[in-house]
Short mmCIF file of C-alpha atoms and ligand atoms in Angstrom, two decimals:
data_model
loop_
_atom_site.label_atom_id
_atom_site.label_comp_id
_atom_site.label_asym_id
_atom_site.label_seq_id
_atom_site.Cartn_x
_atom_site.Cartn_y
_atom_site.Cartn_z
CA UNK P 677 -107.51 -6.18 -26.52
CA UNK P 678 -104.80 -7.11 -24.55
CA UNK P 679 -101.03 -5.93 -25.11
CA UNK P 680 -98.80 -8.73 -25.98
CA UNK P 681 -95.41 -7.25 -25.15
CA UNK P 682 -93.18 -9.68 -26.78
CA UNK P 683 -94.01 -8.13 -30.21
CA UNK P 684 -94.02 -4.26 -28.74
CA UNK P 685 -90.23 -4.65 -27.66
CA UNK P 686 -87.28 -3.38 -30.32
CA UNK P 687 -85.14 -5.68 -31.29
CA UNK P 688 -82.39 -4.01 -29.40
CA UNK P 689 -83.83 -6.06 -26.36
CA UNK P 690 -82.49 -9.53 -27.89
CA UNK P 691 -79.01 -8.27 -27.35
CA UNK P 692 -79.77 -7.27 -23.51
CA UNK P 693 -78.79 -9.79 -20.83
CA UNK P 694 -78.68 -8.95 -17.59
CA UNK P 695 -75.27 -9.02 -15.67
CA UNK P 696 -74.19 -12.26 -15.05
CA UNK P 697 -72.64 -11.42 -11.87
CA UNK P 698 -75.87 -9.42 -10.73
CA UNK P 699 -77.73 -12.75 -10.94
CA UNK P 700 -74.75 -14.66 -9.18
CA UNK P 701 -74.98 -11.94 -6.45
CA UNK P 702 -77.78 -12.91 -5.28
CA UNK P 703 -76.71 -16.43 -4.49
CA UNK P 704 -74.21 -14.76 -2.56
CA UNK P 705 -76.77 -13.12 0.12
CA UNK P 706 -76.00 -15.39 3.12
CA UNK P 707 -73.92 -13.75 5.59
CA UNK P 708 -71.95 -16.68 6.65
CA UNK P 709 -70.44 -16.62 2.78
CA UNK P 710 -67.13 -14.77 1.92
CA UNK P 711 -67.53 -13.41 -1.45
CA UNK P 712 -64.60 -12.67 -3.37
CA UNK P 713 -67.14 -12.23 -6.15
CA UNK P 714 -68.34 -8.57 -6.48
CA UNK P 715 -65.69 -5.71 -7.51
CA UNK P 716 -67.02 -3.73 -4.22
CA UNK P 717 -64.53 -1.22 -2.20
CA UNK P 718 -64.11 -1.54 1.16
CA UNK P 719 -67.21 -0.14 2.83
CA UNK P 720 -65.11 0.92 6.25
CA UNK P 721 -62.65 3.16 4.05
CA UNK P 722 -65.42 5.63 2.42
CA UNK P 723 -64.94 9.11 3.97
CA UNK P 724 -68.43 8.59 5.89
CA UNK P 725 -67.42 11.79 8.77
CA UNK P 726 -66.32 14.16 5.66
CA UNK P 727 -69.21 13.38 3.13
CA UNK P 728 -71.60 14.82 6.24
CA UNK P 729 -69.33 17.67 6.72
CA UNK P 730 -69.28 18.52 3.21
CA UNK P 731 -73.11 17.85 2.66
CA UNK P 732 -74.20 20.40 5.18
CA UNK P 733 -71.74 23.19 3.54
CA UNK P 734 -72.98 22.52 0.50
CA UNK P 735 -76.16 22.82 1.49
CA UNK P 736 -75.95 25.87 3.68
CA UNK P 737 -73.76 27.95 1.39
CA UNK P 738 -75.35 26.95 -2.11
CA UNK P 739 -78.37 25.38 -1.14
CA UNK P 740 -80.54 27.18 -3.92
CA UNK P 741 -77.89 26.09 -6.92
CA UNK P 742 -77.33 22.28 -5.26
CA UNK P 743 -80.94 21.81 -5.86
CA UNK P 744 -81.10 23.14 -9.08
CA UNK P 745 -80.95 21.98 -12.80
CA UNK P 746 -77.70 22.46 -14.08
CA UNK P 747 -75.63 22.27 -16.96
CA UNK P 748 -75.23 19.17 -18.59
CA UNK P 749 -71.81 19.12 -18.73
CA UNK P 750 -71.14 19.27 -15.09
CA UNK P 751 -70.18 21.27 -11.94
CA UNK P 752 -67.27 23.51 -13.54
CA UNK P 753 -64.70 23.45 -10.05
CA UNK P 754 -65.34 19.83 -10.61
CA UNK P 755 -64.48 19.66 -13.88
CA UNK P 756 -61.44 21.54 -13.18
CA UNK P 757 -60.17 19.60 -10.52
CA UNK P 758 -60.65 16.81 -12.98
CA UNK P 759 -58.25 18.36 -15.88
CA UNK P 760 -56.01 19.40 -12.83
CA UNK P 761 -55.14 15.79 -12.13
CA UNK P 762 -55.54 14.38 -15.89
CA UNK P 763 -52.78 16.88 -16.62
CA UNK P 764 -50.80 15.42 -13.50
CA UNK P 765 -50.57 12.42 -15.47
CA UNK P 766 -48.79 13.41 -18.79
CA UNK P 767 -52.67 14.47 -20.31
CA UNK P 768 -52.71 18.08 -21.35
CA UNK P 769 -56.85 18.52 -21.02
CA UNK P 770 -58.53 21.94 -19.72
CA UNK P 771 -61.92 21.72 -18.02
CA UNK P 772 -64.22 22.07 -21.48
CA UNK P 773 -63.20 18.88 -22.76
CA UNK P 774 -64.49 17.12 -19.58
CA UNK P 775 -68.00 15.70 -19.12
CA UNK P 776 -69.02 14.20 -15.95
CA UNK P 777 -70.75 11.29 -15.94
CA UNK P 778 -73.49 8.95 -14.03
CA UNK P 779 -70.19 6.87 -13.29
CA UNK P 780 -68.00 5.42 -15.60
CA UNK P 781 -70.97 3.07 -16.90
CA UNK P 782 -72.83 5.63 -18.61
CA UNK P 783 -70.25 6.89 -20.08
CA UNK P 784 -69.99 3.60 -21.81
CA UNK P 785 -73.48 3.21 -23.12
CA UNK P 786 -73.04 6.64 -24.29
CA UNK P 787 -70.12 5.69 -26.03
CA UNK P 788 -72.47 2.99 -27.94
CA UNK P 789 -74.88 5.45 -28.57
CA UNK P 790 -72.67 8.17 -29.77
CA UNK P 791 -70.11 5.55 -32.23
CA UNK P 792 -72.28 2.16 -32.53
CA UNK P 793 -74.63 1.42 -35.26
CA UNK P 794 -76.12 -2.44 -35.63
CA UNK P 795 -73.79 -4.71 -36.89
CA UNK P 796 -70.68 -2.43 -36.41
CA UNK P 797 -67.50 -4.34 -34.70
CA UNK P 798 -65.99 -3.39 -31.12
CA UNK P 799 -62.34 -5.10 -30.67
CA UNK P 800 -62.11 -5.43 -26.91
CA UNK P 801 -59.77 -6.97 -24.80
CA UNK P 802 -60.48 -10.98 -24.00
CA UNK P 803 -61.50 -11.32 -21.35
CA UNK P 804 -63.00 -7.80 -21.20
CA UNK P 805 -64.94 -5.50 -18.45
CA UNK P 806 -68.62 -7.07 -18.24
CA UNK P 807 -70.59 -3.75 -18.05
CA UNK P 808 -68.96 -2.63 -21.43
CA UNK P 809 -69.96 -5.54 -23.05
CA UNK P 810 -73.56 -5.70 -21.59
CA UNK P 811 -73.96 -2.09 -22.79
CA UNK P 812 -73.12 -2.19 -26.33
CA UNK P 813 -74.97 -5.76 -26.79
CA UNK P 814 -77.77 -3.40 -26.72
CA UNK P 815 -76.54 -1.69 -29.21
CA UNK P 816 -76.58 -5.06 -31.63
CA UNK P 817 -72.71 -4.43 -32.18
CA UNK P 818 -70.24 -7.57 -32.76
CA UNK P 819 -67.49 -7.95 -31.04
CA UNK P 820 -63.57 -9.00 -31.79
CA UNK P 821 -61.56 -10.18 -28.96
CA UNK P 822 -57.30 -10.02 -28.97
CA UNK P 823 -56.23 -11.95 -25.96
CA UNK P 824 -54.44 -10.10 -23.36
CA UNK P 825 -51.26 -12.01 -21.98
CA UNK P 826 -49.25 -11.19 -18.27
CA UNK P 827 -48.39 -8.02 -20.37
CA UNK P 828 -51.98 -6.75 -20.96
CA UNK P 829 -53.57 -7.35 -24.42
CA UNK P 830 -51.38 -9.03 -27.66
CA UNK P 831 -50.32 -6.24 -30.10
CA UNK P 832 -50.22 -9.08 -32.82
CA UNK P 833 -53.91 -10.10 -31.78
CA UNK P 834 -54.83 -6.60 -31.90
CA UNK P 835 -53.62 -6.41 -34.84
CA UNK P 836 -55.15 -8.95 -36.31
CA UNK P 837 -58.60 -7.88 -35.08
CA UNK P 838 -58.09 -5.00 -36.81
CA UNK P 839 -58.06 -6.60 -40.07
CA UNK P 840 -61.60 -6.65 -39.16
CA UNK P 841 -62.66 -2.91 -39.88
CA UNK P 842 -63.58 -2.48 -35.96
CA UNK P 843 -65.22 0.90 -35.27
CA UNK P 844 -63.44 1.67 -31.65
CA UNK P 845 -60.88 -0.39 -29.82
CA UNK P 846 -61.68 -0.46 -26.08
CA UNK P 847 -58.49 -1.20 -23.63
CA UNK P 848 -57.89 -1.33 -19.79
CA UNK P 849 -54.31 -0.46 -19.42
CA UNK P 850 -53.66 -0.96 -15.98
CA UNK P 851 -54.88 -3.90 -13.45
CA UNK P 852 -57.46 -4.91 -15.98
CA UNK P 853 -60.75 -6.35 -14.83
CA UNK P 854 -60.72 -9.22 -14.88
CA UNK P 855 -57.44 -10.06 -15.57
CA UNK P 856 -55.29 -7.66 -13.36
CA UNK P 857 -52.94 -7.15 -15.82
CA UNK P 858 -51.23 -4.32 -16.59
CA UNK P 859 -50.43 -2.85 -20.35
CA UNK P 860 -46.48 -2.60 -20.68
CA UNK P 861 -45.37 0.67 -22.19
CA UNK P 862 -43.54 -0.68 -25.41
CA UNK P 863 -47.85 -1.79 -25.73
CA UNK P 864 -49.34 1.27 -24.72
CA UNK P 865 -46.97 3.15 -27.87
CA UNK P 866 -48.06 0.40 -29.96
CA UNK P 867 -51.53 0.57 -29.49
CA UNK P 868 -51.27 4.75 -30.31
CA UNK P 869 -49.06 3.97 -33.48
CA UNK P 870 -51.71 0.66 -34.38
CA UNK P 871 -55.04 3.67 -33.58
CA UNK P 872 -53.01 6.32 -36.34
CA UNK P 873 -51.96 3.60 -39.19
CA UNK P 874 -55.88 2.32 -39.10
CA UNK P 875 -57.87 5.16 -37.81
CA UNK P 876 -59.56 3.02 -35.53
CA UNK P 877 -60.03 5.37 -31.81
CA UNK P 878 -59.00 4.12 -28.94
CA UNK P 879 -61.46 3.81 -25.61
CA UNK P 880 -59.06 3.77 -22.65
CA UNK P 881 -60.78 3.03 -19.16
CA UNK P 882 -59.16 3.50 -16.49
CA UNK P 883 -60.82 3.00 -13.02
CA UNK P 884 -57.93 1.85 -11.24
CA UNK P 885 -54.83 3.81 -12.51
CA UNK P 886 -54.55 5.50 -8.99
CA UNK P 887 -54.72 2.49 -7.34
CA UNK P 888 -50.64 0.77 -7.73
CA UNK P 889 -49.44 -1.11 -4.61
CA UNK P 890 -46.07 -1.50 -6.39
CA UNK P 891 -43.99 -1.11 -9.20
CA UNK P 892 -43.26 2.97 -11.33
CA UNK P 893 -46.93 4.30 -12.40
CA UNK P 894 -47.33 3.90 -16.77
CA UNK P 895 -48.43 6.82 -18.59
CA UNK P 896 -51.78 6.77 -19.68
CA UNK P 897 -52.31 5.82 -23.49
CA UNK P 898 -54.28 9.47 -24.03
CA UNK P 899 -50.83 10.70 -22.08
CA UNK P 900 -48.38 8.60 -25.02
CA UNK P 901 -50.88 9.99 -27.47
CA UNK P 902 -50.67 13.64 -26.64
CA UNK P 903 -46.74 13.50 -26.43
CA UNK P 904 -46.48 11.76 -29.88
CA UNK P 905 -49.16 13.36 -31.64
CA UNK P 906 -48.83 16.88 -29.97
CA UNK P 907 -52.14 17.42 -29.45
CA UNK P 908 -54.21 16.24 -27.04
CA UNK P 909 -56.84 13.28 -26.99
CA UNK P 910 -56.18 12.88 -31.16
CA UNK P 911 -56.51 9.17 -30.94
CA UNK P 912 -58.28 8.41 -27.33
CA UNK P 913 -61.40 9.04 -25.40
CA UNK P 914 -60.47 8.84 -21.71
CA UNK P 915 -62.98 7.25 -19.29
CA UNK P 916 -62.21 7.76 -15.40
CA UNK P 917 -64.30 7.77 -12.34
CA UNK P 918 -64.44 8.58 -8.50
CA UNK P 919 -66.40 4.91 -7.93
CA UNK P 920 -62.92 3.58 -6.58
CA UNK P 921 -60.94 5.99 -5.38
CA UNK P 922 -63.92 8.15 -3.54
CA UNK P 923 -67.46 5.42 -3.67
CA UNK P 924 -69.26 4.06 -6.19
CA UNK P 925 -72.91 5.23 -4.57
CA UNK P 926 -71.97 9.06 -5.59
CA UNK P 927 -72.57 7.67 -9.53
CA UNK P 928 -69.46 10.05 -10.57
CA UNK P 929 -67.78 9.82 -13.79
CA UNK P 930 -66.04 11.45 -16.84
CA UNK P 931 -65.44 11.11 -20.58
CA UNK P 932 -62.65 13.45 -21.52
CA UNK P 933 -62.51 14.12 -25.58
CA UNK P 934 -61.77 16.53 -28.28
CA UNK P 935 -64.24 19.26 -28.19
CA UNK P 936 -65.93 17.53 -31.55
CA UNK P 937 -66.35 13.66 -29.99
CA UNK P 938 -67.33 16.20 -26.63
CA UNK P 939 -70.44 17.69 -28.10
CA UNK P 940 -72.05 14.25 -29.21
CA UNK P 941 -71.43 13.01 -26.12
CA UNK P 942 -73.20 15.87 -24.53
CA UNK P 943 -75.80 16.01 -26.66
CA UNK P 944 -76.52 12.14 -25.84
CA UNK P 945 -76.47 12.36 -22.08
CA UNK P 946 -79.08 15.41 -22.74
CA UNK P 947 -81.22 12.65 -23.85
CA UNK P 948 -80.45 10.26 -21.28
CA UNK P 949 -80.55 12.57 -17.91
CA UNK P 950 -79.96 16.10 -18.45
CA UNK P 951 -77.14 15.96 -16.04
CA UNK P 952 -75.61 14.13 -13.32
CA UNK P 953 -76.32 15.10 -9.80
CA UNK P 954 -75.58 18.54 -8.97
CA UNK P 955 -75.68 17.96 -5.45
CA UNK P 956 -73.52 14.98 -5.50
CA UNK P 957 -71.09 16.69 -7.81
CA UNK P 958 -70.53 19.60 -5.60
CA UNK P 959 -70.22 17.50 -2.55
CA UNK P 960 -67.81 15.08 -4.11
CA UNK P 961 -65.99 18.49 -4.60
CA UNK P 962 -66.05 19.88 -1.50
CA UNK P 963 -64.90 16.45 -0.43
CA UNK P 964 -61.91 16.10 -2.66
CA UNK P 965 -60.65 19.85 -2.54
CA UNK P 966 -57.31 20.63 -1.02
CA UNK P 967 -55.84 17.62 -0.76
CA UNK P 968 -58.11 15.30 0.98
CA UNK P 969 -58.50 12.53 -2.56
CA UNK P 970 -54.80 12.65 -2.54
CA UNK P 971 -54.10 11.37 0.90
CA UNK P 972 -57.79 9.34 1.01
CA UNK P 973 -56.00 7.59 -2.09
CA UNK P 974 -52.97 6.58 -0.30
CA UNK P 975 -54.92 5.25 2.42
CA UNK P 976 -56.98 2.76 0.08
CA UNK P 977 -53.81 2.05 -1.75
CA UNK P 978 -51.88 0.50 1.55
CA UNK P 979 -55.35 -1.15 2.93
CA UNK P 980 -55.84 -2.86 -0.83
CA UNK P 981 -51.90 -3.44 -1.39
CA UNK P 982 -51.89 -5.43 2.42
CA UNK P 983 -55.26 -7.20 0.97
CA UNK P 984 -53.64 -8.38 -2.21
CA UNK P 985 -50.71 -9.49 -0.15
CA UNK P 986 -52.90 -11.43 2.39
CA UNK P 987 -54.62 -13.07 -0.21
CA UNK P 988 -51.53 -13.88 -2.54
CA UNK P 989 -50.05 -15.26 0.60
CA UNK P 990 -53.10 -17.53 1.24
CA UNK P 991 -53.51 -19.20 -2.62
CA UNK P 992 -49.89 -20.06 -1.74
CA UNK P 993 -50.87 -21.79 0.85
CA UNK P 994 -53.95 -23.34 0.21
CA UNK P 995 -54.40 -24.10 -3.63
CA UNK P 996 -54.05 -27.21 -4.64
CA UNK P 997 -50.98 -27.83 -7.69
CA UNK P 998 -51.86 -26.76 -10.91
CA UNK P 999 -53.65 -23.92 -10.47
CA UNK P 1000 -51.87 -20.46 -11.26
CA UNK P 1001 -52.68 -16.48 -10.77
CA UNK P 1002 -51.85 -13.40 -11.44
CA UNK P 1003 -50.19 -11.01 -8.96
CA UNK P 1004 -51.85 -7.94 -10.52
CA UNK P 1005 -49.97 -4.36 -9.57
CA UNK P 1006 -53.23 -2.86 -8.34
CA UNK P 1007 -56.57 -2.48 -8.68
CA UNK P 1008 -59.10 -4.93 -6.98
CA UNK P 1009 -58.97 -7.79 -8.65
CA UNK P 1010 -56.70 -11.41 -9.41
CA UNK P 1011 -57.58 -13.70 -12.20
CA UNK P 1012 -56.97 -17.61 -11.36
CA UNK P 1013 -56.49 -20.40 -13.88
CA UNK P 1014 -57.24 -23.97 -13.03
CA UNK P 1015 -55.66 -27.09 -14.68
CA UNK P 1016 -57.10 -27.65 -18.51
CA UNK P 1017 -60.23 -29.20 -18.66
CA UNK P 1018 -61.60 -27.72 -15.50
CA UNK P 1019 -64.43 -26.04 -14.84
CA UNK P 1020 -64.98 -22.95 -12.56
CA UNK P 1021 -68.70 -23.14 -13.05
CA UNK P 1022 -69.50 -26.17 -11.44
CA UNK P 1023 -66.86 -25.36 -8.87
CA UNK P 1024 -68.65 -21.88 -8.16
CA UNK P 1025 -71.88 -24.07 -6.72
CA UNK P 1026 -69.70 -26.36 -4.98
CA UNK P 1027 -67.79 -23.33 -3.21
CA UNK P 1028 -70.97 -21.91 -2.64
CA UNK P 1029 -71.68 -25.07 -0.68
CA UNK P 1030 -68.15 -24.61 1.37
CA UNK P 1031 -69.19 -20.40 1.76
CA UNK P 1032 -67.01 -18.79 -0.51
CA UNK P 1033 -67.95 -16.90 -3.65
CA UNK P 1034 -66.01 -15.84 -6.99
CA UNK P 1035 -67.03 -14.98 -10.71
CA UNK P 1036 -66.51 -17.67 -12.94
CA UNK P 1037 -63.83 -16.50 -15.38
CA UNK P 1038 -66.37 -16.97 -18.54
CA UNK P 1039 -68.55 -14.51 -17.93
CA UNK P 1040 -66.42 -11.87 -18.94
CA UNK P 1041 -66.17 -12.90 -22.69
CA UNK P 1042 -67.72 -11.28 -25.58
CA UNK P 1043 -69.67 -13.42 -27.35
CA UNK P 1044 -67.94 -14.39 -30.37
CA UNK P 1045 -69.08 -16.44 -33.83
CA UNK P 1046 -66.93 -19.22 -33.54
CA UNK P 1047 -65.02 -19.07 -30.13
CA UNK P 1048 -65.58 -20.53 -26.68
CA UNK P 1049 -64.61 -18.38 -23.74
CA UNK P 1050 -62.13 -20.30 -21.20
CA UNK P 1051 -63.72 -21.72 -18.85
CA UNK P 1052 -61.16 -22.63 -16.33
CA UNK P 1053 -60.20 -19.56 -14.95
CA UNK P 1054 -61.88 -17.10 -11.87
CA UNK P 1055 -61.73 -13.62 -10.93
CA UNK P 1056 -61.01 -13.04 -7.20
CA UNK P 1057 -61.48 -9.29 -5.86
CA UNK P 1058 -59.46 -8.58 -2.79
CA UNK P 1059 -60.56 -5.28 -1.86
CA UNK P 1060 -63.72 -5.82 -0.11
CA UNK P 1061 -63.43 -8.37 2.15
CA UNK P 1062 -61.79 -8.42 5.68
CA UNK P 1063 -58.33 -9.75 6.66
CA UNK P 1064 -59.45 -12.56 8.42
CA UNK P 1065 -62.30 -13.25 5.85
CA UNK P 1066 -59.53 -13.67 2.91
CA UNK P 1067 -57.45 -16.33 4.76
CA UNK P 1068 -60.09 -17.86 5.50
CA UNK P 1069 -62.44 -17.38 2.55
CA UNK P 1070 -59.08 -18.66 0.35
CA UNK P 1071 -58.79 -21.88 2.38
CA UNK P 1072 -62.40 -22.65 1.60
CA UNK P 1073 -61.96 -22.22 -1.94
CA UNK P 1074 -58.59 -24.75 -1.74
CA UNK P 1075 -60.82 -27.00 -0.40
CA UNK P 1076 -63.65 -26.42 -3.04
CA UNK P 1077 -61.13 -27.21 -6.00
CA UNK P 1078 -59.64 -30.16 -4.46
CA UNK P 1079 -63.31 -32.08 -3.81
CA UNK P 1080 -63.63 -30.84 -7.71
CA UNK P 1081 -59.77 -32.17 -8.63
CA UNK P 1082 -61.01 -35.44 -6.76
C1 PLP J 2260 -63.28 -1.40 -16.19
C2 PLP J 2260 -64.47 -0.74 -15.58
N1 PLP J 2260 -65.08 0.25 -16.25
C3 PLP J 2260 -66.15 0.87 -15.75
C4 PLP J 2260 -66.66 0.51 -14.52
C5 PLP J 2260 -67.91 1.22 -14.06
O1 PLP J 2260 -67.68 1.99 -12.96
P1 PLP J 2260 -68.67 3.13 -12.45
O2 PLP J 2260 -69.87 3.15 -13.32
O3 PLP J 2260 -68.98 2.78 -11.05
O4 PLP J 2260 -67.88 4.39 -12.58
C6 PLP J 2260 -66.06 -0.50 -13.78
C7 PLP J 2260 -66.62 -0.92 -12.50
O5 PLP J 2260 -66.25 -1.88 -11.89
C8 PLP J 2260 -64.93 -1.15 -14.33
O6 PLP J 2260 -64.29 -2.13 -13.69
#
């Protein structure tokens, strides 16, 4: 007899999509096209010469452990470097209440598998990352959007999702993808005070936090948490990862947590992979150690910050009236609104036609009983193309809305 599949999948499956983007991608393949459209670093800043260096130490000097199993929790000097700079930035963690991660993406669907049950609510931010949302579809969650505004998400939305009975709240303080906004600090206090009044945790991810071209840094929310609540990570679970600010092919991560959200989280990635690299996590060590992620970070920040300015510079020039943008702070990504009644999806196969790529701003809503996502607006990443290729790639897309305007 043969298998008919359809009925053999869970229904879990019905809530997985594949990424939207990962399907545009692949439209995107021709190398006469500037994409905009992928949130990939710039290939020519990943330390290529040190990796090697650091590879071949690793290897030499703790070959036997580097090929080893290993503790699921991670590489301890890793870990420790980790809590090192957490602490930097106002949150008082030690090493045990760090995990490390297969990136910052598993730590998400491990968040889903450690919180969600079917049919429990996540209020996210709208629009929201894309990989959280494909993650806990899966886990046949609902979701609540508050709108986020040129100050990050709307306290009064938030708390009006909350009226909702939402199991986690999951925020992108600073240079939010894909909005680029970042959370004002009269928010971020709001948003601890809103987490203690309903109980509802907090999920703060923060990718891009190093990255800040201008403008004072903003304490983390875990940071405004530990300093009002005295103790540490009462109200948050902090998400962070090296994909950025070291390469997103290492696959390194972290979920920092109290020691009794820890253990679940543990005990799920047990199930999921035993561990994360050991090799990669001791290179990505060896690598960082003594300075070198400090100063490597700089260096991204004033190639990124120049990008941003480039490509500001050019959407000045070159977009028609009517559209508008955010200037984001940092991070690798703007978020463009067209006129009302516009529509960036259609214009994403006509820019295709003129060689330019971006993600259509709808993609990044939840889906929601009852509401439409925008569908005016487009995220534009700036970190991964060239100089040249953003003047130019930005005059193409001018042209591309004004045949659409016409
Ligand atoms: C907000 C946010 N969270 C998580 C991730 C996942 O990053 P990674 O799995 O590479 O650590 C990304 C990647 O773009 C992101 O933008």
């Amino acid at each position: 007899m043969s298998v008919n599949w359809r009925y053999r999948f869970a229904f879990r499956t019905d809530g997985m999509k594949s990424s939207i983007i990962r399907e545009l991608l692949k439209l995107t393949q021709d190398p006469d096209l500037i994409s905009f459209a992928g949130g990939l670093p710039a290939p020519e800043l990943f330390p290529v010469k040190e990796f090697e260096e650091a590879s071949q130490k690793v290897l030499k000097e703790h070959g036997s452990k580097a090929l080893q199993y290993s503790p699921t929790e991670g590489y301890m000097p890793f870990r420790e470097l980790i809590a090192e700079r957490m602490n930097r930035d106002g949150i008082p963690v030690s090493a045990d209440q760090i995990l490390i991660t297969s990136g910052s993406q598993q730590a998400l669907d491990l968040t889903g598998e450690v919180f969600l049950d079917p049919g429990d609510t996540v209020l996210l931010e709208r629009p929201s990352y894309l990989g959280a949302i494909q993650a806990w579809a899966a886990y046949q969650v609902r979701f609540k959007g508050a709108e986020i505004d040129h100050e990050g998400v709307r306290i009064e939305a938030v708390e009006d999702a909350l009226m909702t009975g939402p199991k986690l709240m999951y925020i992108l303080p600073n240079f939010q993808n894909p909005g680029g906004t970042t959370l004002t600090l009269e928010r971020r206090e709001r948003l601890v005070e809103l987490s203690e009044q309903f109980g509802v945790p907090i999920i703060e991810d923060d990718p891009y936090g190093a990255l800040r071209y201008e403008g004072e840094s903003l304490p983390p929310i875990a940071a405004i948490d530990a300093r009002s609540n005295g103790e540490s990570l009462e109200h948050v679970i902090y998400l962070g990862t090296f994909s950025k600010i070291l390469a997103p092919g290492l696959r390194l991560g972290w979920v920092a947590a109290k020691p009794e959200v820890l253990r679940y989280y543990i005990q799920a990635k047990q199930g999921q992979d035993l561990h994360t690299s050991i090799l990669t996590q001791m290179v990505a060590y060896e690598v960082s150690r003594n300075g070198f992620l400090d100063r490597h970070i700089q260096r991204i920040r004033e190639v990124y910050g120049e990008r941003r300015n480039l490509m500001l510079d050019a959407m000045k020039r070159y977009f028609p009236e009517g559209v508008t943008w955010t200037a984001p702070q940092g991070g690798l990504f703007l978020w463009a609104t067209l006129p009302d009644g516009m529509d960036t999806e259609p214009l994403f196969k006509q820019a295709i036609q003129e060689k330019v790529a971006f993600v259509p701003g709808y993609v990044f809503y939840a889906p929601e009983i009852g509401r439409e996502p925008l569908r005016n607006s487009m995220r534009l990443n700036f970190s991964n193309a060239r100089p040249e290729q953003i003047e130019e790639g930005i005059r193409r897309l001018g042209r591309a809305i004004e045949k659409m305007t016409r």
